[in-house]
PDB file of C-alpha atoms in Angstrom:
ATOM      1  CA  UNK A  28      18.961  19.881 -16.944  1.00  0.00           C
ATOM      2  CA  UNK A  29      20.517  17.909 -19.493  1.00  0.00           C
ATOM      3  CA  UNK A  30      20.994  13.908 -17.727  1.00  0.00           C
ATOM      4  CA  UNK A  31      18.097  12.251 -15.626  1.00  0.00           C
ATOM      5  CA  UNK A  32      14.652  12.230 -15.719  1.00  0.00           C
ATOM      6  CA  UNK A  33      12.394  14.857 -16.672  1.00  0.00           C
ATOM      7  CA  UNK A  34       8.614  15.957 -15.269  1.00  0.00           C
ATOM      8  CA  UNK A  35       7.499  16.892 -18.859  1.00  0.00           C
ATOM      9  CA  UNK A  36       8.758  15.585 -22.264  1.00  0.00           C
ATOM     10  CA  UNK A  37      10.432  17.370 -25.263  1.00  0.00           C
ATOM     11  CA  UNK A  38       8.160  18.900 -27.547  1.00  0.00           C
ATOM     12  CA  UNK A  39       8.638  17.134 -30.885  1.00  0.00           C
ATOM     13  CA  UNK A  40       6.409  16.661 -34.016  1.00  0.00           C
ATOM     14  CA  UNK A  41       5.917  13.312 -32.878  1.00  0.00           C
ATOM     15  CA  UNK A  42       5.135  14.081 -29.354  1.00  0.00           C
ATOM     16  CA  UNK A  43       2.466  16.488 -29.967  1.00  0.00           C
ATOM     17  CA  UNK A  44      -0.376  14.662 -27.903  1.00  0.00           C
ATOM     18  CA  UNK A  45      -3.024  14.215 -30.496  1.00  0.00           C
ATOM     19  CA  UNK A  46      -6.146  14.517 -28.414  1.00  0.00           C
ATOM     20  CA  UNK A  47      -9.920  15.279 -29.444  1.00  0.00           C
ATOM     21  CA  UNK A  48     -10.790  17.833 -26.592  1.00  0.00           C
ATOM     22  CA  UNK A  49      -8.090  20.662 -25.685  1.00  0.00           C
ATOM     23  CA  UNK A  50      -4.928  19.270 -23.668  1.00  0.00           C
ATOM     24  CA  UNK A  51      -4.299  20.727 -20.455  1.00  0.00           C
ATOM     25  CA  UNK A  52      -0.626  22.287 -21.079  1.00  0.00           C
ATOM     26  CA  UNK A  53       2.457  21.896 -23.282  1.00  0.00           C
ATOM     27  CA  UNK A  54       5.656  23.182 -21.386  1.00  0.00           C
ATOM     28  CA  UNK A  55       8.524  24.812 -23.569  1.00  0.00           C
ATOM     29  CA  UNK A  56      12.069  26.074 -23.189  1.00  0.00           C
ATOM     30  CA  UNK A  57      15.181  27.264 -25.000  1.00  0.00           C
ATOM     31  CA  UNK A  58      13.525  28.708 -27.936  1.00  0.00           C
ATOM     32  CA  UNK A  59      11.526  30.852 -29.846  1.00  0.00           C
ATOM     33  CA  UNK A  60       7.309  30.782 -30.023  1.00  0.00           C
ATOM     34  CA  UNK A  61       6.698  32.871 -33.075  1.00  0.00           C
ATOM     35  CA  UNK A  62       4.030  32.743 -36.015  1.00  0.00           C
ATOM     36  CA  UNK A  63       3.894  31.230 -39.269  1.00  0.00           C
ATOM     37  CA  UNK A  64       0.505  31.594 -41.663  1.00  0.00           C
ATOM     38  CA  UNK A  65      -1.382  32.586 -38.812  1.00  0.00           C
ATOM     39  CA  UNK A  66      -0.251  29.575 -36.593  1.00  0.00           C
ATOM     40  CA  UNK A  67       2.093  29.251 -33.145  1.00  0.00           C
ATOM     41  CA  UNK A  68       5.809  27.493 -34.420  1.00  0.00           C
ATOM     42  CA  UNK A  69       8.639  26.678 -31.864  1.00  0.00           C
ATOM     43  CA  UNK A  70      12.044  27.172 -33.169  1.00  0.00           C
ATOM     44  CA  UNK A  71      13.920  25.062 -30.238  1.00  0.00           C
ATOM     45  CA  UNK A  72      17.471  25.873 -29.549  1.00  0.00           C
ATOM     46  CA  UNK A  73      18.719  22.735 -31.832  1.00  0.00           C
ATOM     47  CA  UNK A  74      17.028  24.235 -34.789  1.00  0.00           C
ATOM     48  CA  UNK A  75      14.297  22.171 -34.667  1.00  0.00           C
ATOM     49  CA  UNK A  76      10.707  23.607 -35.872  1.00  0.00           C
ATOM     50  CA  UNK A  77       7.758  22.111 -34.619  1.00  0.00           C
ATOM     51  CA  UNK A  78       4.094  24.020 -35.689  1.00  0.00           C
ATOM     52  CA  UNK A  79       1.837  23.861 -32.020  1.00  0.00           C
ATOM     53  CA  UNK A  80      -2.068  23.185 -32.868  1.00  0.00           C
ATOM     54  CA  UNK A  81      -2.933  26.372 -30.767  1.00  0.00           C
ATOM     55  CA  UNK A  82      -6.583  25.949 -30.479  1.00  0.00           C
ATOM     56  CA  UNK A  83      -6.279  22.127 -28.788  1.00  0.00           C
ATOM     57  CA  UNK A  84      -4.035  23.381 -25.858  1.00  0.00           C
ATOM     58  CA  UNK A  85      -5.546  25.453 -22.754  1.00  0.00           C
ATOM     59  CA  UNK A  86      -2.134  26.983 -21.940  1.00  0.00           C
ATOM     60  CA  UNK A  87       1.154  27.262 -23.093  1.00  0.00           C
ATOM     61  CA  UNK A  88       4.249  26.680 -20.110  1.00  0.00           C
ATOM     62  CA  UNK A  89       7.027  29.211 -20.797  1.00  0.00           C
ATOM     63  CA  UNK A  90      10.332  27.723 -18.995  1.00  0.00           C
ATOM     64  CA  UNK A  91      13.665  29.002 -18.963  1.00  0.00           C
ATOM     65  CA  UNK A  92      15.377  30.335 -22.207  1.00  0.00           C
ATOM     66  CA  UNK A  93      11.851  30.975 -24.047  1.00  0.00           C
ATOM     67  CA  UNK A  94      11.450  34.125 -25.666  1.00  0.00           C
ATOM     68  CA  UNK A  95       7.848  34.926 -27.707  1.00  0.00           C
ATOM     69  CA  UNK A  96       7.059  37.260 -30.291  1.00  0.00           C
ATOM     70  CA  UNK A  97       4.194  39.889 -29.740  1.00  0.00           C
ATOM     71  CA  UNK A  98       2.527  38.462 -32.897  1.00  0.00           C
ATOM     72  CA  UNK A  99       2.841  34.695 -30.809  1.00  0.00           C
ATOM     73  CA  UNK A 100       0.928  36.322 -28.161  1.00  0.00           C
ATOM     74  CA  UNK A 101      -1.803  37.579 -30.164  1.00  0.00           C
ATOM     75  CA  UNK A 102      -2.434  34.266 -32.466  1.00  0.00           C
ATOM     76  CA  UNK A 103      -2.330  32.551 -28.471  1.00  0.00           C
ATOM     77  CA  UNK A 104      -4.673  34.912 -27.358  1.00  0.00           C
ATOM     78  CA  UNK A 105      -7.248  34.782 -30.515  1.00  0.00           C
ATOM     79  CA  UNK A 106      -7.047  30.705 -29.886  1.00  0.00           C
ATOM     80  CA  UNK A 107      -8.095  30.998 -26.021  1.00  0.00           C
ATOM     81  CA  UNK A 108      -4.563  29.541 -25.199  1.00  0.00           C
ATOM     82  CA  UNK A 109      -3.298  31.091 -21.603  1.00  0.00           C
ATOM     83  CA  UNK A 110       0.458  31.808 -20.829  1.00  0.00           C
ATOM     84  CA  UNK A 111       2.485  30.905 -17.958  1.00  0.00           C
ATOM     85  CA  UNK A 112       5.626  31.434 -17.355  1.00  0.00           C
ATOM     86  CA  UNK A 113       7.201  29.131 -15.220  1.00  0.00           C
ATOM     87  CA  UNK A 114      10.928  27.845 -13.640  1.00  0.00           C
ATOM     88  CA  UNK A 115      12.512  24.304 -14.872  1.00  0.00           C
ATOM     89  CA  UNK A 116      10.134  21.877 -15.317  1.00  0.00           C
ATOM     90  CA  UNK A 117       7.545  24.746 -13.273  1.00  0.00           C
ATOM     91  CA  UNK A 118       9.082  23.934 -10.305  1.00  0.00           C
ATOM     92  CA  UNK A 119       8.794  27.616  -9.860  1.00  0.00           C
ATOM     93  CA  UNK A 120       5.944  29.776 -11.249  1.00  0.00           C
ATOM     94  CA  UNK A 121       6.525  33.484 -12.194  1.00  0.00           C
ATOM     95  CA  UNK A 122       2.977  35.022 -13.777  1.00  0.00           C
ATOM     96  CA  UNK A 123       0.484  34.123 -15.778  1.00  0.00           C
ATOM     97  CA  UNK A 124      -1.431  35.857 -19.234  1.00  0.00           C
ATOM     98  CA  UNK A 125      -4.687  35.533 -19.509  1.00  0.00           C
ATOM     99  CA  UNK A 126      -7.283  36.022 -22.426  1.00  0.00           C
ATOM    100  CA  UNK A 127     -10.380  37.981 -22.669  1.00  0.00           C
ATOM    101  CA  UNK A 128     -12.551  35.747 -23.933  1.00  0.00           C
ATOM    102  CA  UNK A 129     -11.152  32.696 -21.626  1.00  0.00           C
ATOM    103  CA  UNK A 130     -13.701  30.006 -20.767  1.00  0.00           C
ATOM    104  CA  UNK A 131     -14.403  30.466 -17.059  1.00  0.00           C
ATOM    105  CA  UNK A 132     -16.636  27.908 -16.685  1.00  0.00           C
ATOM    106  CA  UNK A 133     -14.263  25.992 -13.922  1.00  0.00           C
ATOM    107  CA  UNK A 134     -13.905  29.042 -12.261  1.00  0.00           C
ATOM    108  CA  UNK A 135     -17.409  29.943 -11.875  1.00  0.00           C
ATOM    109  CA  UNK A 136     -17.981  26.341 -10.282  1.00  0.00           C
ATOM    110  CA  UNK A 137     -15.245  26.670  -7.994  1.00  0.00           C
ATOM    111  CA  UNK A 138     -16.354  30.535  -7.028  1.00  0.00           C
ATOM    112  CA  UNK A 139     -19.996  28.866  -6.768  1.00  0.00           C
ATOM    113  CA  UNK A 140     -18.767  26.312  -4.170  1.00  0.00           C
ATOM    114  CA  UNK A 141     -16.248  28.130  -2.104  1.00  0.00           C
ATOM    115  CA  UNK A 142     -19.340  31.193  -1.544  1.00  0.00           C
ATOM    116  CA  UNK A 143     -21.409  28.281  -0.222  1.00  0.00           C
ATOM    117  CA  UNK A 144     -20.419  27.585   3.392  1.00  0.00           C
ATOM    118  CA  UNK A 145     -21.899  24.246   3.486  1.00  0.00           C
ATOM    119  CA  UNK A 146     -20.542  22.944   0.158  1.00  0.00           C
ATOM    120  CA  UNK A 147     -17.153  24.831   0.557  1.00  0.00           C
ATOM    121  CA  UNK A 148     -16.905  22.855   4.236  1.00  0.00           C
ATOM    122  CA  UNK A 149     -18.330  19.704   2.381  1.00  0.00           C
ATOM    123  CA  UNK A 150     -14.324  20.192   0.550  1.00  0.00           C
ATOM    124  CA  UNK A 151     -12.733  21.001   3.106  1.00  0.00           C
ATOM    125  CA  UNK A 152     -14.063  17.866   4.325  1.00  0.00           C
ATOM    126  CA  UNK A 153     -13.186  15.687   1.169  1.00  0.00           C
ATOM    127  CA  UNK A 154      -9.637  17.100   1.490  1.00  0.00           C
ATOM    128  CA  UNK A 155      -9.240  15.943   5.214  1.00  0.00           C
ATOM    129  CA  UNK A 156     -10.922  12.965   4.519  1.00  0.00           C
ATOM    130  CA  UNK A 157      -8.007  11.695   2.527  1.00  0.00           C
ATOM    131  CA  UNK A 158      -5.272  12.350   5.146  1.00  0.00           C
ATOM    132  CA  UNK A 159      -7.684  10.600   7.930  1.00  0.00           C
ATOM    133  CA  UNK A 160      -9.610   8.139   5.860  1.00  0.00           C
ATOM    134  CA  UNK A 161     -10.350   6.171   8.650  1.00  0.00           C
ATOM    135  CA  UNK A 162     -11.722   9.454  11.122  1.00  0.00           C
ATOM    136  CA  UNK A 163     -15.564  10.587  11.513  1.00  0.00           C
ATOM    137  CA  UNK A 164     -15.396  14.312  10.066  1.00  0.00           C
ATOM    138  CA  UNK A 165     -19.187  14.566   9.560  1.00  0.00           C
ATOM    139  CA  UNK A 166     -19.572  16.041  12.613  1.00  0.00           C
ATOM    140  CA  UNK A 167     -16.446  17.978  12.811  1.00  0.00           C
ATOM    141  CA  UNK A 168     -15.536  21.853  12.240  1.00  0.00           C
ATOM    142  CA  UNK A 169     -13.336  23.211  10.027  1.00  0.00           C
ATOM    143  CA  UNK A 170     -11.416  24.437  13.627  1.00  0.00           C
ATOM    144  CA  UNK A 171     -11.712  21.060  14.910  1.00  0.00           C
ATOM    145  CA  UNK A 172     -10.315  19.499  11.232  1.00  0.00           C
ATOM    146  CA  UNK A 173      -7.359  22.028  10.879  1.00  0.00           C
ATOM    147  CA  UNK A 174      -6.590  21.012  15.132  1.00  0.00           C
ATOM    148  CA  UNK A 175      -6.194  17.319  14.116  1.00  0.00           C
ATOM    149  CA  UNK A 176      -3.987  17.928  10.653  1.00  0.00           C
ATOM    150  CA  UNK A 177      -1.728  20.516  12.890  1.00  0.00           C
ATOM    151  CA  UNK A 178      -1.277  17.437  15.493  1.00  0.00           C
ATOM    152  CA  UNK A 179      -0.808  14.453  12.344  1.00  0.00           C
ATOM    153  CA  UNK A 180       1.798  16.754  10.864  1.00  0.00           C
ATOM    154  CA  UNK A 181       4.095  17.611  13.986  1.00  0.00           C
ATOM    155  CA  UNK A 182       3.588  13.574  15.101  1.00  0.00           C
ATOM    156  CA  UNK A 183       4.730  12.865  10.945  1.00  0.00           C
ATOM    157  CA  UNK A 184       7.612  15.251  11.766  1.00  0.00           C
ATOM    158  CA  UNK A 185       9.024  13.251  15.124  1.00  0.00           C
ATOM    159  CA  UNK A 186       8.100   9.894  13.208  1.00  0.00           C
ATOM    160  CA  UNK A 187      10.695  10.708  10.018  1.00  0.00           C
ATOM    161  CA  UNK A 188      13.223  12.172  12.224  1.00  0.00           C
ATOM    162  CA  UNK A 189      13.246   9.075  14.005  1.00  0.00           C
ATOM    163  CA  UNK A 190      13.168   6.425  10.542  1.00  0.00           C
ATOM    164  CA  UNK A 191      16.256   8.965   9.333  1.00  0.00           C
ATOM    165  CA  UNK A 192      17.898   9.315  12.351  1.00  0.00           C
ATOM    166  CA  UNK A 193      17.655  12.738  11.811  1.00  0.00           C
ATOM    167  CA  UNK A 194      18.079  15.813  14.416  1.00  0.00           C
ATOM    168  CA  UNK A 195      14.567  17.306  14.395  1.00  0.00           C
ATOM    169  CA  UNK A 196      13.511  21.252  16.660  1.00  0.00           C
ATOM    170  CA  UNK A 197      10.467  21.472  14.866  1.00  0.00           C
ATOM    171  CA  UNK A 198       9.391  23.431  11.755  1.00  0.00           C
ATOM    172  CA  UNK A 199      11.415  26.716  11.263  1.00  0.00           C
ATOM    173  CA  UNK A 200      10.805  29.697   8.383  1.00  0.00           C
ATOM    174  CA  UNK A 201      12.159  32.920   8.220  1.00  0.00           C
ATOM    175  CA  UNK A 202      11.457  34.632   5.527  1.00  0.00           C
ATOM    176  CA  UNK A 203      14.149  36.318   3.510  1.00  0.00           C
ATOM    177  CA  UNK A 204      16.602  34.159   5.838  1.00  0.00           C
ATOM    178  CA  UNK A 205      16.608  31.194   4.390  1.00  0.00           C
ATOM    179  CA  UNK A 206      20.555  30.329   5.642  1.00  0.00           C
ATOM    180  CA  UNK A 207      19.074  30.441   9.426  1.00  0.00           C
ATOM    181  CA  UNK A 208      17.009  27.138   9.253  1.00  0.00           C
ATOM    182  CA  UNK A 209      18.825  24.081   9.432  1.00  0.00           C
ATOM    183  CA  UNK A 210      19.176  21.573   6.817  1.00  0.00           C
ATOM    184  CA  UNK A 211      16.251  19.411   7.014  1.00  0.00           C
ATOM    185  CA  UNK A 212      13.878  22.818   7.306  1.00  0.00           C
ATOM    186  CA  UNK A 213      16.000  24.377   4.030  1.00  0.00           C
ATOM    187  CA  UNK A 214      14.944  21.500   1.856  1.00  0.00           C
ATOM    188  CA  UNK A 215      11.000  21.258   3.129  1.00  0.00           C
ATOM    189  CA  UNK A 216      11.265  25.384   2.296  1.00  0.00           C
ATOM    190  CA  UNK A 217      12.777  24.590  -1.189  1.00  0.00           C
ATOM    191  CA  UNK A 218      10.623  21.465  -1.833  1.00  0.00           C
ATOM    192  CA  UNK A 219       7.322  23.172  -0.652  1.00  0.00           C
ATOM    193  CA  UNK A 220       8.159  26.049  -3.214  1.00  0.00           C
ATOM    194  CA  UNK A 221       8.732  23.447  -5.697  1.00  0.00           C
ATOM    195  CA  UNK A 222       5.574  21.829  -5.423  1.00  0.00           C
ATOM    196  CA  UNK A 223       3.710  25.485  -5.169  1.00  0.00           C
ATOM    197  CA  UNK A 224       4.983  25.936  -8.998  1.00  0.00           C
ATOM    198  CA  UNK A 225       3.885  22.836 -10.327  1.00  0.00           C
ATOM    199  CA  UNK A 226       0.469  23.364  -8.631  1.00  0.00           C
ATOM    200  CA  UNK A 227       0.048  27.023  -9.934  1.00  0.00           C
ATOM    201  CA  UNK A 228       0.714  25.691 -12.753  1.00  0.00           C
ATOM    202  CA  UNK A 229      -1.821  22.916 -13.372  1.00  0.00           C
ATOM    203  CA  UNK A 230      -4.595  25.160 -11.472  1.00  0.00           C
ATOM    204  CA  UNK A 231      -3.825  27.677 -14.060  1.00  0.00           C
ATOM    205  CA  UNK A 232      -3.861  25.242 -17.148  1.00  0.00           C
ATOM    206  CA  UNK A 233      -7.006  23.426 -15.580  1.00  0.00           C
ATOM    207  CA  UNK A 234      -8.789  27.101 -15.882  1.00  0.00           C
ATOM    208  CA  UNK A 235      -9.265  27.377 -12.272  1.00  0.00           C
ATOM    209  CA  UNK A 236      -7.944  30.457  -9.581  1.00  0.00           C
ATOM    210  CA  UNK A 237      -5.029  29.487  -7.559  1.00  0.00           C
ATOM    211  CA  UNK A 238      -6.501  32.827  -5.158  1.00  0.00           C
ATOM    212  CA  UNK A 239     -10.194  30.618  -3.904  1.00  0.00           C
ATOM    213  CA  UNK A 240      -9.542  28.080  -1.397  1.00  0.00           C
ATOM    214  CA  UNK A 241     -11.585  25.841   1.087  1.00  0.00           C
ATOM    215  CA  UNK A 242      -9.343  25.959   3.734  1.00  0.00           C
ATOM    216  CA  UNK A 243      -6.587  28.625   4.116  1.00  0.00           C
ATOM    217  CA  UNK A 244      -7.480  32.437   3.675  1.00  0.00           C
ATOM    218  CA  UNK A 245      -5.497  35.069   4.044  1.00  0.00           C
ATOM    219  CA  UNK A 246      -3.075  33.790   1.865  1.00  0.00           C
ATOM    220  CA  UNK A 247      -1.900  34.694  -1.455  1.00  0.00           C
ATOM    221  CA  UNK A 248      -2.650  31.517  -3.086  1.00  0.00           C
ATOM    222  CA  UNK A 249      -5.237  29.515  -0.653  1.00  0.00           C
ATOM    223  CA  UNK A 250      -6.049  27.050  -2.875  1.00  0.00           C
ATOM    224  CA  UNK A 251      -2.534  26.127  -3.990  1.00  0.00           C
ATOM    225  CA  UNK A 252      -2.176  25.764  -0.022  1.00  0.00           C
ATOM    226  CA  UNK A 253      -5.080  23.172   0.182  1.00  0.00           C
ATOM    227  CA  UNK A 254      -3.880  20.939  -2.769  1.00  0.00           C
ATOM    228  CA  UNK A 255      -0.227  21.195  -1.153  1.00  0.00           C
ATOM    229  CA  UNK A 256      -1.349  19.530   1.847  1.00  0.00           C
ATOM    230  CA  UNK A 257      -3.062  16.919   0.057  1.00  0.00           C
ATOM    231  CA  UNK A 258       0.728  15.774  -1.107  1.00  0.00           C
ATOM    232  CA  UNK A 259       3.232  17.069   1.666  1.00  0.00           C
ATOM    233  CA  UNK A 260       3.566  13.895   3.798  1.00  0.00           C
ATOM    234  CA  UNK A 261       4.113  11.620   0.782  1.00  0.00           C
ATOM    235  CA  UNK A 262       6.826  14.058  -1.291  1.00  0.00           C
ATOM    236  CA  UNK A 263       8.032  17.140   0.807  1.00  0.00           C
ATOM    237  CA  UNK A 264       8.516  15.879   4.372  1.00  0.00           C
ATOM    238  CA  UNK A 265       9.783  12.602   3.520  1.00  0.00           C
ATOM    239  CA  UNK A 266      12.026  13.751   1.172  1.00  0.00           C
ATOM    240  CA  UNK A 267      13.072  16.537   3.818  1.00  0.00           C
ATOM    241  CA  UNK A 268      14.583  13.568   6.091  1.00  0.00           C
ATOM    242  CA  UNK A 269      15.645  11.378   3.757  1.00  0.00           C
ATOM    243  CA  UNK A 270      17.771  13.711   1.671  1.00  0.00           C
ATOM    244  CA  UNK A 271      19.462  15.334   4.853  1.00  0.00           C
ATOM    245  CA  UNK A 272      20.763  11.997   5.779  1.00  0.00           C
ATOM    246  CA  UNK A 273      22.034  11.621   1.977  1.00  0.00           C
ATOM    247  CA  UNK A 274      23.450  15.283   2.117  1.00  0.00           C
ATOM    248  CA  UNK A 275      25.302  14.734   5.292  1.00  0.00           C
ATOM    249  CA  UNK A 276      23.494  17.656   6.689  1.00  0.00           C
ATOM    250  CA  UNK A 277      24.937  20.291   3.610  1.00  0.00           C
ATOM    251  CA  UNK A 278      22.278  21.528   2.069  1.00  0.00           C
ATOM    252  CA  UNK A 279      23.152  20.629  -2.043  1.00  0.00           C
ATOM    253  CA  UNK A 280      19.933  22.475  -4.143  1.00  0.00           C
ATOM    254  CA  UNK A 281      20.884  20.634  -7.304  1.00  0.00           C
ATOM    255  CA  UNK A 282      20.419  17.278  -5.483  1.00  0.00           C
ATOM    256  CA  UNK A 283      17.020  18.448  -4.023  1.00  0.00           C
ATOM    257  CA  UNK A 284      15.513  19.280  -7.689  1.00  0.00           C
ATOM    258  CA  UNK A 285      17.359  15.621  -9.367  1.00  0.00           C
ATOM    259  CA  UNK A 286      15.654  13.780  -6.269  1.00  0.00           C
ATOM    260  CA  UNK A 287      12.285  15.841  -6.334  1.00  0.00           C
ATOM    261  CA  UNK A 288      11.946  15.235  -9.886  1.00  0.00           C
ATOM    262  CA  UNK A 289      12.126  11.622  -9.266  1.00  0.00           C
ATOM    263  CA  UNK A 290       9.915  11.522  -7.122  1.00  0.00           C
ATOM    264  CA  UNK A 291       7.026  13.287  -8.837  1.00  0.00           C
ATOM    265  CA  UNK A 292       7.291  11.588 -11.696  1.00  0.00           C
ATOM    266  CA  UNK A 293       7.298   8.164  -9.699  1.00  0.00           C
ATOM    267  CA  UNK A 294       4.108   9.646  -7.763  1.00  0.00           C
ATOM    268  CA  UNK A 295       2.940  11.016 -10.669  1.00  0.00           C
ATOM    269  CA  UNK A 296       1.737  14.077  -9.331  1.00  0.00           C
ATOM    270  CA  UNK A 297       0.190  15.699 -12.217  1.00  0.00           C
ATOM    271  CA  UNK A 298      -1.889  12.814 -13.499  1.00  0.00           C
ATOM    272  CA  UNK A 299      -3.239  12.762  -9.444  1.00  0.00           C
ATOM    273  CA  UNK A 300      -3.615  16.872  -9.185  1.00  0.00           C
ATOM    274  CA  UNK A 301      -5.840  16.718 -12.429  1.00  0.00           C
ATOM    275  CA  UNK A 302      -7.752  13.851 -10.687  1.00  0.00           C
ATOM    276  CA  UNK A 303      -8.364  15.111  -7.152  1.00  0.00           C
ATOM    277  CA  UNK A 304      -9.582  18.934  -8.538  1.00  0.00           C
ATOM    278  CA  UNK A 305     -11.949  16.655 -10.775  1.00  0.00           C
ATOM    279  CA  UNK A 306     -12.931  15.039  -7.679  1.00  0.00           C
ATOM    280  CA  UNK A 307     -13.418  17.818  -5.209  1.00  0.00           C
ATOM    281  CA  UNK A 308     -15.016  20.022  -7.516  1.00  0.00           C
ATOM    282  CA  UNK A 309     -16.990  18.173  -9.827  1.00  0.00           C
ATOM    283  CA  UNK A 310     -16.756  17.381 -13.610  1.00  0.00           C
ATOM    284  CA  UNK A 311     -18.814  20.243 -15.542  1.00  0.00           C
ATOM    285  CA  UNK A 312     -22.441  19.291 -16.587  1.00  0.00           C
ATOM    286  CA  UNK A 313     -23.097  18.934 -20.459  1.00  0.00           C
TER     287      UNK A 313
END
């Protein structure tokens, strides 16, 4: 995307984030990761060489246009550095690399939680608690919790169509038939899948499994599902109504990802997802 705003900055010499612990990610595209002396160096599509301190990032985000050299992979590897590889600005995420000597420590915590039932409902409960900060859930079952967020949703659904002036038949997905829906359910499809990347992403780069959640099961990423929720109402639905009003009901993708972008920068949604993980999970013990 070459005009508007941006969810993560050029990588430059000068905006190398000098940090004292590891940073959480560094995204990339249009050029080449490849090794110099034994260290990662990104040749960027303007000829521009900038030499990545490999052993202060957690994991590297591959975006569109990126190719790596086996050698890259390696020197990654030996530095405990994960790869991802990821849409525009991860607004889609394709797979992830992994090391074998990767610090699980996050990982262990959240597999420690989620095979405790009363600290994985405890969650649960912090997650609900947010969307109903004003609602008794100490008493409450996950059933009974799940019951009231199915009924705040659909009510959140009649309430935008109604500040749009919007047409609104309820929620519809087909999968693989993404034409069928009408407009307003095309964009919460595309937004939804939006937010999914950038999620995967940070879970990923945080060292944490996208695959344990608190709340959904059965899924292929339940814990990208729980976070998801946690944002929906304030970026995906909203945005739903309000854009098909702007789009005259003609679903326009490249308007979707300009006004998405927007508005997770203006939410700043990765500063919060780092935050809220923190906060449901725990900081590790020193």
């Amino acid at each position: 995307m070459a005009n508007g705003k941006r969810l993560f900055v050029k990588i430059t010499r000068e905006s190398l984030p000098q940090v004292k612990d590891k940073y959480p990610f560094i995204y990339l595209e249009r050029g080449r990761l490849e090794i110099d002396d034994s260290s990662l160096k990104w040749l960027d599509a303007e000829g521009q060489v900038v030499r990545l301190p490999v052993a202060t990032i957690n994991t590297l985000l591959l975006g569109p246009g990126t190719s790596i050299t086996h050698d890259a992979v390696k020197t990654a590897a030996a530095a405990n550095c994960a790869l991802c590889w990821v849409g525009e600005d991860s607004l889609l995420f394709y797979a992830a690399g992994f090391q074998p000597t990767a610090d699980s420590r996050n990982f262990r915590r959240q597999m420690t939680i989620a095979c405790d039932k009363k600290r994985s409902l405890e969650v649960a409960r912090q997650m609900y608690q947010r969307r109903f900060p004003d609602a008794e859930l100490r008493e409450k079952s996950l059933k009974e919790m799940m019951g009231m967020e199915g009924h705040r949703v659909r009510s959140l659904y009649q309430e935008k169509a109604l500040q749009y002036g919007v047409g609104w038949k309820g929620r519809q997905f087909t999968p693989n038939k993404f034409e069928l829906s009408d407009t307003t359910n095309q964009i919460l499809t595309s937004a939804n899948a939006a937010l999914y990347g950038i999620l995967c992403s940070a879970v990923h780069a945080m060292g944490y499994s996208p695959h344990i959640g608190f709340i959904h099961t059965g899924s292929p990423l339940p814990f990208i599902y729980d976070l998801a929720d946690l944002y929906k109402a304030e970026l995906c639905i909203d945005l739903a109504f309000a854009l098909n009003k702007e789009m005259a009901g003609q679903y326009d993708k490249h308007l979707l990802a300009k006004r998405f972008r927007e508005r997770v920068i203006t939410m700043e949604l990765l500063e919060r997802v780092a935050f809220d993980i923190k906060q449901l999970l725990g900081e590790e013990k020193k």
